[in-house]
């Protein structure tokens, strides 16, 4: 089983290469195009990501997240949500991730 996990990535790469050869796809051009789209996406989200990380750091440093977690702990406990995850519950709505 360890051999399967070790060889999984090389098998996937080989499978993609064989599929591309069979469908006559220019893999290099597709790779460059995909990398360009990835960089464009990164440039769009990096300002929001930096702002979010700064806001979370400030909330943690001020103790506001810990205070909110303590306040919400009884409610989360009744809902069956571990109180240790309170910070995640508070941060997720403003993170914009699905």
mmCIF file with all atom_site columns, C-alpha atoms in Angstrom:
data_model
loop_
_atom_site.group_PDB
_atom_site.id
_atom_site.type_symbol
_atom_site.label_atom_id
_atom_site.label_alt_id
_atom_site.label_comp_id
_atom_site.label_asym_id
_atom_site.label_entity_id
_atom_site.label_seq_id
_atom_site.pdbx_PDB_ins_code
_atom_site.Cartn_x
_atom_site.Cartn_y
_atom_site.Cartn_z
_atom_site.occupancy
_atom_site.B_iso_or_equiv
_atom_site.pdbx_formal_charge
_atom_site.auth_seq_id
_atom_site.auth_comp_id
_atom_site.auth_asym_id
_atom_site.auth_atom_id
_atom_site.pdbx_PDB_model_num
ATOM 1  C CA . UNK A 1 1  ? 0.000   0.000  0.000   1.00 0.00 ? 1  UNK A CA 1
ATOM 2  C CA . UNK A 1 2  ? 2.900   2.370  0.725   1.00 0.00 ? 2  UNK A CA 1
ATOM 3  C CA . UNK A 1 3  ? 4.197   1.771  -2.810  1.00 0.00 ? 3  UNK A CA 1
ATOM 4  C CA . UNK A 1 4  ? 0.810   2.815  -4.210  1.00 0.00 ? 4  UNK A CA 1
ATOM 5  C CA . UNK A 1 5  ? 0.866   6.081  -2.266  1.00 0.00 ? 5  UNK A CA 1
ATOM 6  C CA . UNK A 1 6  ? 4.481   6.699  -3.285  1.00 0.00 ? 6  UNK A CA 1
ATOM 7  C CA . UNK A 1 7  ? 3.721   6.159  -6.958  1.00 0.00 ? 7  UNK A CA 1
ATOM 8  C CA . UNK A 1 8  ? 0.352   7.943  -7.018  1.00 0.00 ? 8  UNK A CA 1
ATOM 9  C CA . UNK A 1 9  ? 1.672   11.337 -8.171  1.00 0.00 ? 9  UNK A CA 1
ATOM 10 C CA . UNK A 1 10 ? 3.948   9.913  -10.895 1.00 0.00 ? 10 UNK A CA 1
ATOM 11 C CA . UNK A 1 11 ? 1.032   7.778  -12.160 1.00 0.00 ? 11 UNK A CA 1
ATOM 12 C CA . UNK A 1 12 ? -1.247  10.822 -12.292 1.00 0.00 ? 12 UNK A CA 1
ATOM 13 C CA . UNK A 1 13 ? 1.379   12.850 -14.172 1.00 0.00 ? 13 UNK A CA 1
ATOM 14 C CA . UNK A 1 14 ? 1.952   9.995  -16.617 1.00 0.00 ? 14 UNK A CA 1
ATOM 15 C CA . UNK A 1 15 ? -1.809  9.565  -17.080 1.00 0.00 ? 15 UNK A CA 1
ATOM 16 C CA . UNK A 1 16 ? -2.304  13.248 -17.840 1.00 0.00 ? 16 UNK A CA 1
ATOM 17 C CA . UNK A 1 17 ? 0.621   13.199 -20.288 1.00 0.00 ? 17 UNK A CA 1
ATOM 18 C CA . UNK A 1 18 ? -0.764  10.127 -22.076 1.00 0.00 ? 18 UNK A CA 1
ATOM 19 C CA . UNK A 1 19 ? -4.249  11.649 -22.225 1.00 0.00 ? 19 UNK A CA 1
ATOM 20 C CA . UNK A 1 20 ? -2.831  14.869 -23.672 1.00 0.00 ? 20 UNK A CA 1
ATOM 21 C CA . UNK A 1 21 ? -0.813  12.977 -26.267 1.00 0.00 ? 21 UNK A CA 1
ATOM 22 C CA . UNK A 1 22 ? -3.903  11.009 -27.258 1.00 0.00 ? 22 UNK A CA 1
ATOM 23 C CA . UNK A 1 23 ? -5.939  14.171 -27.719 1.00 0.00 ? 23 UNK A CA 1
ATOM 24 C CA . UNK A 1 24 ? -3.083  16.111 -29.326 1.00 0.00 ? 24 UNK A CA 1
ATOM 25 C CA . UNK A 1 25 ? -3.025  18.817 -26.658 1.00 0.00 ? 25 UNK A CA 1
ATOM 26 C CA . UNK A 1 26 ? -0.001  21.120 -26.449 1.00 0.00 ? 26 UNK A CA 1
ATOM 27 C CA . UNK A 1 27 ? 0.760   20.471 -22.785 1.00 0.00 ? 27 UNK A CA 1
ATOM 28 C CA . UNK A 1 28 ? 3.368   23.204 -22.424 1.00 0.00 ? 28 UNK A CA 1
ATOM 29 C CA . UNK A 1 29 ? 1.052   25.901 -23.793 1.00 0.00 ? 29 UNK A CA 1
ATOM 30 C CA . UNK A 1 30 ? -1.771  24.663 -21.572 1.00 0.00 ? 30 UNK A CA 1
ATOM 31 C CA . UNK A 1 31 ? 0.569   24.712 -18.563 1.00 0.00 ? 31 UNK A CA 1
ATOM 32 C CA . UNK A 1 32 ? 1.733   28.267 -19.276 1.00 0.00 ? 32 UNK A CA 1
ATOM 33 C CA . UNK A 1 33 ? -1.854  29.413 -19.833 1.00 0.00 ? 33 UNK A CA 1
ATOM 34 C CA . UNK A 1 34 ? -2.997  27.806 -16.556 1.00 0.00 ? 34 UNK A CA 1
ATOM 35 C CA . UNK A 1 35 ? -0.074  29.328 -14.654 1.00 0.00 ? 35 UNK A CA 1
ATOM 36 C CA . UNK A 1 36 ? -0.968  32.758 -16.042 1.00 0.00 ? 36 UNK A CA 1
ATOM 37 C CA . UNK A 1 37 ? -4.572  32.371 -14.937 1.00 0.00 ? 37 UNK A CA 1
ATOM 38 C CA . UNK A 1 38 ? -3.363  31.271 -11.499 1.00 0.00 ? 38 UNK A CA 1
ATOM 39 C CA . UNK A 1 39 ? -1.213  34.387 -11.181 1.00 0.00 ? 39 UNK A CA 1
ATOM 40 C CA . UNK A 1 40 ? -4.138  36.591 -12.226 1.00 0.00 ? 40 UNK A CA 1
ATOM 41 C CA . UNK A 1 41 ? -6.288  34.967 -9.556  1.00 0.00 ? 41 UNK A CA 1
ATOM 42 C CA . UNK A 1 42 ? -3.546  35.464 -6.972  1.00 0.00 ? 42 UNK A CA 1
ATOM 43 C CA . UNK A 1 43 ? -3.246  39.152 -7.845  1.00 0.00 ? 43 UNK A CA 1
ATOM 44 C CA . UNK A 1 44 ? -7.016  39.563 -7.368  1.00 0.00 ? 44 UNK A CA 1
ATOM 45 C CA . UNK A 1 45 ? -7.200  37.871 -3.962  1.00 0.00 ? 45 UNK A CA 1
ATOM 46 C CA . UNK A 1 46 ? -3.906  38.859 -2.318  1.00 0.00 ? 46 UNK A CA 1
ATOM 47 C CA . UNK A 1 47 ? -5.079  42.301 -1.060  1.00 0.00 ? 47 UNK A CA 1
ATOM 48 C CA . UNK A 1 48 ? -8.106  40.716 0.610   1.00 0.00 ? 48 UNK A CA 1
ATOM 49 C CA . UNK A 1 49 ? -5.974  37.927 2.029   1.00 0.00 ? 49 UNK A CA 1
ATOM 50 C CA . UNK A 1 50 ? -3.481  40.362 3.546   1.00 0.00 ? 50 UNK A CA 1
ATOM 51 C CA . UNK A 1 51 ? -6.294  42.460 5.046   1.00 0.00 ? 51 UNK A CA 1
ATOM 52 C CA . UNK A 1 52 ? -7.968  39.366 6.500   1.00 0.00 ? 52 UNK A CA 1
ATOM 53 C CA . UNK A 1 53 ? -4.746  38.054 8.020   1.00 0.00 ? 53 UNK A CA 1
ATOM 54 C CA . UNK A 1 54 ? -4.004  41.463 9.546   1.00 0.00 ? 54 UNK A CA 1
ATOM 55 C CA . UNK A 1 55 ? -7.520  41.738 10.985  1.00 0.00 ? 55 UNK A CA 1
ATOM 56 C CA . UNK A 1 56 ? -7.377  38.245 12.494  1.00 0.00 ? 56 UNK A CA 1
ATOM 57 C CA . UNK A 1 57 ? -3.965  38.969 14.000  1.00 0.00 ? 57 UNK A CA 1
ATOM 58 C CA . UNK A 1 58 ? -5.233  42.206 15.549  1.00 0.00 ? 58 UNK A CA 1
ATOM 59 C CA . UNK A 1 59 ? -8.324  40.480 16.954  1.00 0.00 ? 59 UNK A CA 1
ATOM 60 C CA . UNK A 1 60 ? -6.197  37.729 18.466  1.00 0.00 ? 60 UNK A CA 1
ATOM 61 C CA . UNK A 1 61 ? -3.629  40.150 19.879  1.00 0.00 ? 61 UNK A CA 1
ATOM 62 C CA . UNK A 1 62 ? -6.331  42.303 21.466  1.00 0.00 ? 62 UNK A CA 1
ATOM 63 C CA . UNK A 1 63 ? -8.015  39.311 23.092  1.00 0.00 ? 63 UNK A CA 1
ATOM 64 C CA . UNK A 1 64 ? -11.323 40.050 21.358  1.00 0.00 ? 64 UNK A CA 1
ATOM 65 C CA . UNK A 1 65 ? -11.478 36.603 19.753  1.00 0.00 ? 65 UNK A CA 1
ATOM 66 C CA . UNK A 1 66 ? -10.848 34.865 23.066  1.00 0.00 ? 66 UNK A CA 1
ATOM 67 C CA . UNK A 1 67 ? -13.529 36.968 24.755  1.00 0.00 ? 67 UNK A CA 1
ATOM 68 C CA . UNK A 1 68 ? -16.034 36.226 21.990  1.00 0.00 ? 68 UNK A CA 1
ATOM 69 C CA . UNK A 1 69 ? -15.169 32.520 22.190  1.00 0.00 ? 69 UNK A CA 1
ATOM 70 C CA . UNK A 1 70 ? -15.838 32.540 25.943  1.00 0.00 ? 70 UNK A CA 1
ATOM 71 C CA . UNK A 1 71 ? -19.155 34.315 25.448  1.00 0.00 ? 71 UNK A CA 1
ATOM 72 C CA . UNK A 1 72 ? -20.259 31.910 22.704  1.00 0.00 ? 72 UNK A CA 1
ATOM 73 C CA . UNK A 1 73 ? -18.997 28.743 24.421  1.00 0.00 ? 73 UNK A CA 1
ATOM 74 C CA . UNK A 1 74 ? -22.312 27.901 26.174  1.00 0.00 ? 74 UNK A CA 1
ATOM 75 C CA . UNK A 1 75 ? -24.312 28.386 22.964  1.00 0.00 ? 75 UNK A CA 1
ATOM 76 C CA . UNK A 1 76 ? -21.865 26.347 20.909  1.00 0.00 ? 76 UNK A CA 1
ATOM 77 C CA . UNK A 1 77 ? -21.856 23.622 23.551  1.00 0.00 ? 77 UNK A CA 1
ATOM 78 C CA . UNK A 1 78 ? -25.655 23.330 23.372  1.00 0.00 ? 78 UNK A CA 1
ATOM 79 C CA . UNK A 1 79 ? -25.446 23.129 19.570  1.00 0.00 ? 79 UNK A CA 1
ATOM 80 C CA . UNK A 1 80 ? -22.941 20.301 19.854  1.00 0.00 ? 80 UNK A CA 1
ATOM 81 C CA . UNK A 1 81 ? -20.086 22.383 18.445  1.00 0.00 ? 81 UNK A CA 1
ATOM 82 C CA . UNK A 1 82 ? -16.832 22.052 20.373  1.00 0.00 ? 82 UNK A CA 1
ATOM 83 C CA . UNK A 1 83 ? -16.052 25.396 22.065  1.00 0.00 ? 83 UNK A CA 1
ATOM 84 C CA . UNK A 1 84 ? -12.447 25.092 20.855  1.00 0.00 ? 84 UNK A CA 1
ATOM 85 C CA . UNK A 1 85 ? -13.697 25.808 17.338  1.00 0.00 ? 85 UNK A CA 1
ATOM 86 C CA . UNK A 1 86 ? -15.303 29.115 18.321  1.00 0.00 ? 86 UNK A CA 1
ATOM 87 C CA . UNK A 1 87 ? -12.525 31.108 16.640  1.00 0.00 ? 87 UNK A CA 1
ATOM 88 C CA . UNK A 1 88 ? -13.173 29.293 13.368  1.00 0.00 ? 88 UNK A CA 1
ATOM 89 C CA . UNK A 1 89 ? -16.905 29.928 13.687  1.00 0.00 ? 89 UNK A CA 1
ATOM 90 C CA . UNK A 1 90 ? -16.223 33.636 14.204  1.00 0.00 ? 90 UNK A CA 1
ATOM 91 C CA . UNK A 1 91 ? -13.639 34.044 11.438  1.00 0.00 ? 91 UNK A CA 1
ATOM 92 C CA . UNK A 1 92 ? -15.229 31.989 8.668   1.00 0.00 ? 92 UNK A CA 1
ATOM 93 C CA . UNK A 1 93 ? -18.079 34.404 7.802   1.00 0.00 ? 93 UNK A CA 1
ATOM 94 C CA . UNK A 1 94 ? -15.636 37.239 7.134   1.00 0.00 ? 94 UNK A CA 1
ATOM 95 C CA . UNK A 1 95 ? -13.097 35.090 5.297   1.00 0.00 ? 95 UNK A CA 1
ATOM 96 C CA . UNK A 1 96 ? -15.291 34.699 2.219   1.00 0.00 ? 96 UNK A CA 1
ATOM 97 C CA . UNK A 1 97 ? -14.338 31.062 1.777   1.00 0.00 ? 97 UNK A CA 1
ATOM 98 C CA . UNK A 1 98 ? -16.896 28.427 1.062   1.00 0.00 ? 98 UNK A CA 1
#
